[in-house]
GROMACS .gro file of C-alpha atoms in nm:
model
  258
    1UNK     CA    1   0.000   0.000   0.000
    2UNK     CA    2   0.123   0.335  -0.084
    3UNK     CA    3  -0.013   0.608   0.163
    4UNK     CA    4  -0.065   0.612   0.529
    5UNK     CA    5  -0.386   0.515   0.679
    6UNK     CA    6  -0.571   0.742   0.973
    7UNK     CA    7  -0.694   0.533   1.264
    8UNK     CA    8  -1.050   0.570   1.114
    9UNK     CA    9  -0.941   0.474   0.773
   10UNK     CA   10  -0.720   0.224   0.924
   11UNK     CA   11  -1.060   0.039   1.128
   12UNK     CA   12  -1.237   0.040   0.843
   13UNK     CA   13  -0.980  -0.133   0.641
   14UNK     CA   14  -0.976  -0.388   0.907
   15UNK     CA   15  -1.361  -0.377   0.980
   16UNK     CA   16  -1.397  -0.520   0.599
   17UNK     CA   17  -1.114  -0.737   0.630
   18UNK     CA   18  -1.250  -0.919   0.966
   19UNK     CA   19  -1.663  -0.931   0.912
   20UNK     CA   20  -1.583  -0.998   0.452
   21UNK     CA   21  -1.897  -0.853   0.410
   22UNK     CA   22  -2.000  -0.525   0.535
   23UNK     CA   23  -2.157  -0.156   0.441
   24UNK     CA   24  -1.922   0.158   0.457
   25UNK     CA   25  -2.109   0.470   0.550
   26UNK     CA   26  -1.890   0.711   0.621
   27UNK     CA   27  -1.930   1.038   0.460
   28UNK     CA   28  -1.804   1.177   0.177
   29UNK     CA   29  -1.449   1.317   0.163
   30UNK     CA   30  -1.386   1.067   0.459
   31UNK     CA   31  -1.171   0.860   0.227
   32UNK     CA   32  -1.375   0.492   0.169
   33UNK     CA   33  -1.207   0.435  -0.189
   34UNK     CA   34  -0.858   0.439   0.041
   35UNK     CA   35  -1.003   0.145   0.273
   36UNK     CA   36  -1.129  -0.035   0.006
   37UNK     CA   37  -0.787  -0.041  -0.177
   38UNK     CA   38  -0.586  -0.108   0.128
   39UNK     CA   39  -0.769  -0.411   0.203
   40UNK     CA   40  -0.762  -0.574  -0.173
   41UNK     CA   41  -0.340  -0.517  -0.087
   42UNK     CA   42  -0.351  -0.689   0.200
   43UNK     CA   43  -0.615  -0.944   0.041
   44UNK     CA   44  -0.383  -0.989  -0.257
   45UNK     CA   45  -0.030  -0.967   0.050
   46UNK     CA   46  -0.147  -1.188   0.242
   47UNK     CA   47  -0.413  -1.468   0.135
   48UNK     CA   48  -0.285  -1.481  -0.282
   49UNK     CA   49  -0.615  -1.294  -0.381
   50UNK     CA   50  -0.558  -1.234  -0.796
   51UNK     CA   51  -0.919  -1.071  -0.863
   52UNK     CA   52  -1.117  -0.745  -0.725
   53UNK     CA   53  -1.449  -0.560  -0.903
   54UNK     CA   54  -1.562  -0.230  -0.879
   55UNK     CA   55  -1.870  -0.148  -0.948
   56UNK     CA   56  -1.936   0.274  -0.970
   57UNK     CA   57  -2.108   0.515  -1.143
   58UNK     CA   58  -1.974   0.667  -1.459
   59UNK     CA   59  -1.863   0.943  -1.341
   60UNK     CA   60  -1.610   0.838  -1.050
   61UNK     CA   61  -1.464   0.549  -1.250
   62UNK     CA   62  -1.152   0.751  -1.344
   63UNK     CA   63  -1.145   0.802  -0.977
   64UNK     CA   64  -1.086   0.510  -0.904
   65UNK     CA   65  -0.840   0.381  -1.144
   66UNK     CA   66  -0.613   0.680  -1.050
   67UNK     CA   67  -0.685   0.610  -0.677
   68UNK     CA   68  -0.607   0.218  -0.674
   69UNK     CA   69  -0.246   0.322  -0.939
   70UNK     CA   70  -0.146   0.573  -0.679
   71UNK     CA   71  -0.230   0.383  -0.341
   72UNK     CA   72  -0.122   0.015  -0.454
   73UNK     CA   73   0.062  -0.206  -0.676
   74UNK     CA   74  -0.264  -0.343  -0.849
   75UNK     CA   75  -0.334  -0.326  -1.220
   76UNK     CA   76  -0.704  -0.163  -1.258
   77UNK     CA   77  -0.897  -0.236  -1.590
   78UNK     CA   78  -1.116   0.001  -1.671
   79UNK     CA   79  -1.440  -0.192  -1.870
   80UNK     CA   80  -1.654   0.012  -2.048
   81UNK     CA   81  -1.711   0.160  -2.372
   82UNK     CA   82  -1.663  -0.063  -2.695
   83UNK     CA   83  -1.363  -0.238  -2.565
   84UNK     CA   84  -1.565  -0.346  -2.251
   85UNK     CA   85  -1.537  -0.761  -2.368
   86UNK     CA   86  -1.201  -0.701  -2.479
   87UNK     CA   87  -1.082  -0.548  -2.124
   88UNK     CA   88  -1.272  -0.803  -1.942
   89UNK     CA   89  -1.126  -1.078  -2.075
   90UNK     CA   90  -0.781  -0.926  -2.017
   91UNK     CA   91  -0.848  -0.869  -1.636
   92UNK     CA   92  -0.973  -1.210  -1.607
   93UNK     CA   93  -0.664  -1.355  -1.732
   94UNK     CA   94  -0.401  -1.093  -1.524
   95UNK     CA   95  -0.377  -1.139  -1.195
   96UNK     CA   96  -0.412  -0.900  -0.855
   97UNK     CA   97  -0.541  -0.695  -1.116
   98UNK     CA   98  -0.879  -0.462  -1.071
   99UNK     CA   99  -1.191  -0.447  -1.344
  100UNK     CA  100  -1.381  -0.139  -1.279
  101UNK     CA  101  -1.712  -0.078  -1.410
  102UNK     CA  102  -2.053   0.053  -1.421
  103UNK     CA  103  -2.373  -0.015  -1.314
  104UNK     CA  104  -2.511  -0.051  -1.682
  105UNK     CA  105  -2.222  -0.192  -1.816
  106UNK     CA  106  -2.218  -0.481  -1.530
  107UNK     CA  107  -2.522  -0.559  -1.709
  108UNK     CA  108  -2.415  -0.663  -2.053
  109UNK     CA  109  -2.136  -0.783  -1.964
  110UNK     CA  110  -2.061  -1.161  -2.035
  111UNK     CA  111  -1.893  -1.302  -1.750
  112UNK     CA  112  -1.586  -1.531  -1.742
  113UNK     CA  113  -1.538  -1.815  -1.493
  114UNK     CA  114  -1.361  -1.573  -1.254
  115UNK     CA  115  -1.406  -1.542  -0.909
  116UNK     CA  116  -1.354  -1.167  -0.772
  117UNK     CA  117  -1.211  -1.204  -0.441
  118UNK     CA  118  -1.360  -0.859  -0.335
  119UNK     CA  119  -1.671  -0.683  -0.494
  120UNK     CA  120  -1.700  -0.338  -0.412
  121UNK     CA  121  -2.014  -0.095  -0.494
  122UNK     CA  122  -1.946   0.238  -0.452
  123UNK     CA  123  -2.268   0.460  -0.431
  124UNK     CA  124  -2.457   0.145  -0.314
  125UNK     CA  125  -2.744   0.390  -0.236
  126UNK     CA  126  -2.771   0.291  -0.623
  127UNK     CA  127  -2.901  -0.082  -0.535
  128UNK     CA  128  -3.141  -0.043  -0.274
  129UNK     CA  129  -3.434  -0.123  -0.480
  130UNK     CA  130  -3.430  -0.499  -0.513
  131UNK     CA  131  -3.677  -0.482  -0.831
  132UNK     CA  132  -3.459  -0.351  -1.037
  133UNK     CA  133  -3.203  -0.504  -1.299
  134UNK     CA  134  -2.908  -0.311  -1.217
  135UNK     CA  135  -2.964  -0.378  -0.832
  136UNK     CA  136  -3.019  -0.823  -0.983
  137UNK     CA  137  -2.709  -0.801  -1.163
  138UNK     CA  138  -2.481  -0.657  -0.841
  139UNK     CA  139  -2.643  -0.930  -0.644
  140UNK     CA  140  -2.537  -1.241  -0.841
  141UNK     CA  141  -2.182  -1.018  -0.884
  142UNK     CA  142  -2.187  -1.013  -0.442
  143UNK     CA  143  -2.334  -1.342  -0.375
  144UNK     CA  144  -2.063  -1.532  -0.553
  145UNK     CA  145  -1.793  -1.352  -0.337
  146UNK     CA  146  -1.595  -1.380   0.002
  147UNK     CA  147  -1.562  -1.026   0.043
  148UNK     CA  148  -1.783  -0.726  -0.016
  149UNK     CA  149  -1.804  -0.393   0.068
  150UNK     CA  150  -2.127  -0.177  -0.038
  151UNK     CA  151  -2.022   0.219  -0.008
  152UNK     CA  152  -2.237   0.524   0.035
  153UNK     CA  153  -2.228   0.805   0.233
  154UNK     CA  154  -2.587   0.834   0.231
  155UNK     CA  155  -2.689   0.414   0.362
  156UNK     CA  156  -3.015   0.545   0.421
  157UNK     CA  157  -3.153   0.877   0.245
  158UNK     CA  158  -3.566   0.861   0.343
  159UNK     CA  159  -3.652   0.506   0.514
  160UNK     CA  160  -3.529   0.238   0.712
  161UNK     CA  161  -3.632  -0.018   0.442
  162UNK     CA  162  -3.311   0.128   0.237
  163UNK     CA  163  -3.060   0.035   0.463
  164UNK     CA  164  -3.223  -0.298   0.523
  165UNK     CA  165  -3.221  -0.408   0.177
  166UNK     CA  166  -2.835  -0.318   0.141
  167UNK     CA  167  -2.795  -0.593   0.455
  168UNK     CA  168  -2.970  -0.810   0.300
  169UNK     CA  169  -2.718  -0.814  -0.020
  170UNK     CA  170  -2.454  -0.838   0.252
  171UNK     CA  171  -2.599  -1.061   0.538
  172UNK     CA  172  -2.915  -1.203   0.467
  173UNK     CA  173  -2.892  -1.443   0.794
  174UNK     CA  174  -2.937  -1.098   1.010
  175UNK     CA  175  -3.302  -1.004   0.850
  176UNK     CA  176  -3.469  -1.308   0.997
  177UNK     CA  177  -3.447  -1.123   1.365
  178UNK     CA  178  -3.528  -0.789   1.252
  179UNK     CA  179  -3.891  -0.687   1.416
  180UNK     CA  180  -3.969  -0.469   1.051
  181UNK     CA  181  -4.300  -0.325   1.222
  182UNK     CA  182  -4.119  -0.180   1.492
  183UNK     CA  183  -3.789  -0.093   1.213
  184UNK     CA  184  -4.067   0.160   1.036
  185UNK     CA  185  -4.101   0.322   1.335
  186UNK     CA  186  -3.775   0.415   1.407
  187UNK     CA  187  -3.700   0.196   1.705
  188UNK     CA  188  -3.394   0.059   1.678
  189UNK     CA  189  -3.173   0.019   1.951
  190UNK     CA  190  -3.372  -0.272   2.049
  191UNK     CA  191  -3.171  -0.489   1.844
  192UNK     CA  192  -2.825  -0.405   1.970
  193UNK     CA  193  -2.622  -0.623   2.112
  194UNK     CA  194  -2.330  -0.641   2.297
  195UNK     CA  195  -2.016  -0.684   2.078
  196UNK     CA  196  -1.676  -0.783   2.283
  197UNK     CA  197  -1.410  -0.526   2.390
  198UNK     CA  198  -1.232  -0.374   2.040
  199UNK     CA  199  -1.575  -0.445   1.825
  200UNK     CA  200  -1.433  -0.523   1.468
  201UNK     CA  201  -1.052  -0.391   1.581
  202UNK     CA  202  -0.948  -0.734   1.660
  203UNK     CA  203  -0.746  -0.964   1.455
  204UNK     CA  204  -0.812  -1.044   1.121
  205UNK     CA  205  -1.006  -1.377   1.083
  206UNK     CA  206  -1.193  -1.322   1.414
  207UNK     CA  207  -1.540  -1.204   1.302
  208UNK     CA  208  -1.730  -1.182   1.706
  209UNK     CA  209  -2.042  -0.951   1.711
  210UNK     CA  210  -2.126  -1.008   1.315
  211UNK     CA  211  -2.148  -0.632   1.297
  212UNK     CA  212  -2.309  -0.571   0.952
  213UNK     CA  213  -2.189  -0.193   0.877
  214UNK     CA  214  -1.967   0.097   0.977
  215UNK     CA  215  -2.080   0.463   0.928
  216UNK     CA  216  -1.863   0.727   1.061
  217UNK     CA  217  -1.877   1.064   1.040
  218UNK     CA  218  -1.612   1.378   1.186
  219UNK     CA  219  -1.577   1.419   1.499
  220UNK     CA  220  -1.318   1.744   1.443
  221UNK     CA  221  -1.180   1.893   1.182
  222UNK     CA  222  -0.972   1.702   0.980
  223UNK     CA  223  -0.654   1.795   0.777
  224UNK     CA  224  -0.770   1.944   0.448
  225UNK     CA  225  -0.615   1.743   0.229
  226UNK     CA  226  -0.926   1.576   0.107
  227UNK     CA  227  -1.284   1.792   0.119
  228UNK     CA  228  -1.587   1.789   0.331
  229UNK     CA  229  -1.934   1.916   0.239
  230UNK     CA  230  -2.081   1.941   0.588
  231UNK     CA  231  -1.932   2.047   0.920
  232UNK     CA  232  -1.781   1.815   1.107
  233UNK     CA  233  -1.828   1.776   1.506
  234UNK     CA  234  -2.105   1.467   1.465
  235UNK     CA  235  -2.015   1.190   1.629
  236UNK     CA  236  -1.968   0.855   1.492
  237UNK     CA  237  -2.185   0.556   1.471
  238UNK     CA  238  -2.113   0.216   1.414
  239UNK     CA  239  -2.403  -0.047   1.303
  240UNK     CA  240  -2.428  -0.326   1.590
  241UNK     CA  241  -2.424  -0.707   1.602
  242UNK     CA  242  -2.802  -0.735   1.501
  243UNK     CA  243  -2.752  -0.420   1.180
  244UNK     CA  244  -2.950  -0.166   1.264
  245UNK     CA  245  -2.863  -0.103   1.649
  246UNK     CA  246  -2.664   0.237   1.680
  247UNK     CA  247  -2.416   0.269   1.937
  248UNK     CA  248  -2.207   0.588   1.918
  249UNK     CA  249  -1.827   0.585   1.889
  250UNK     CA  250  -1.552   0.868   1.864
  251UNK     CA  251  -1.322   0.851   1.558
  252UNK     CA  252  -1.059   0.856   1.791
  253UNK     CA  253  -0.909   0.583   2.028
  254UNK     CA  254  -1.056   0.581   2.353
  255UNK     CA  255  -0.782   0.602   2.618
  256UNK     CA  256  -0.852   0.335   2.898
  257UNK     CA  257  -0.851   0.537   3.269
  258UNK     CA  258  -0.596   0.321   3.387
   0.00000   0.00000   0.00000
């Protein structure tokens, strides 16, 4: 990985790393395209991983191809356009090598015998109606992977629902305890549970608590080397054991008293 991680940065990296599948909700500007790419180096480091997808809007695939050349030693493929078959095929047969593409792209495209090792959808806001084709063709794409991250800085924009249909593309096992009656009402910290001391900051492999997401916003000012839209001084929130139970956190390390 070229770059440094902040400690936020750094526990999401490892938050998708431990619990393989998992929403990212921090805001924008927060730097989620940086976690993402830090864990497909240590996926591709440590455990031989040869394959990763992207899946983006349009507009921010550029992004990302100049995001994972400067941050990392993995080759991204940019599908789509004309040459879209033609690049596929050449990711599939590289290896630790990245195919980005779009939602309608994903859609057409014909899909080798390739297993990504990570799937990542950025603006997974995008997929929250299950109806949908585009929203069909990122499920088979996530369902056929170890590891998945779903990014948006905006997990749930008007209802609850939302956010539970992006578990449910994640972790489908946590929806059978969710009370949905009381969900559309806004109760949620029924469902929280306790998750052991550290949450998802202990060692990779150990997934205790099942958390299902991470959202995060500032809790100070940060160094302006990347741009925020809103204020910061929120505090952060990280989604508990049962998905939907909020329990607050500071971005920072908590010192222990003793």
């Amino acid at each position: 990985l070229r770059g440094s991680l902040r400690a936020y940065q750094d526990f999401g990296a490892r938050f998708i790393l431990a619990q393989r599948r998992v929403i990212i909700g921090d805001e924008m500007g927060l730097g989620k395209t940086f976690q993402v790419i830090a864990a497909m180096t240590h996926l591709a480091a440590a455990e031989d991983a040869t394959h990763f997808v992207v899946v983006c809007p349009a507009s921010v695939t550029i992004n990302w191809q100049r995001e994972i050349l400067q941050h990392s030693l993995l080759t991204p493929y940019l599908a789509h356009g004309e040459q879209r078959d033609q690049v596929l095929h050449d990711w599939a047969s590289s290896s630790r090598s990245v195919l980005i593409t779009t939602y309608e792209t994903l859609r057409s495209l014909d899909w080798p015998p390739v297993q990504a090792s990570m799937v990542t959808i950025d603006e997974a806001h995008y997929i929250k109606n299950p109806a949908t084709k585009r929203t069909q063709a990122c499920a088979r794409l996530i369902s056929a992977s170890p590891y998945v991250a779903l990014l948006s800085g905006t997990p749930m924009e008007n209802r609850v629902d939302e956010v539970v249909e992006l578990i449910r593309l994640v972790q489908p096992a946590l929806l059978s305890s969710l009370d949905r009656p009381r969900l559309r009402l806004g109760v949620l910290h029924h469902l929280a549970a306790d998750v052991p001391q550290g949450g998802p900051r202990h060692r990779h492999g150990e997934r205790a608590g099942r958390p299902a997401a991470a959202v995060r916003k500032p809790s100070r000012p940060l160094p302006r080397t990347r741009p925020l839209r809103r204020p910061a001084g929120r505090r952060a929130a990280v989604f508990r054991r049962a998905g939907l139970g909020l329990l607050g956190h500071d971005l920072e390390p908590r010192r222990s008293p003793h």
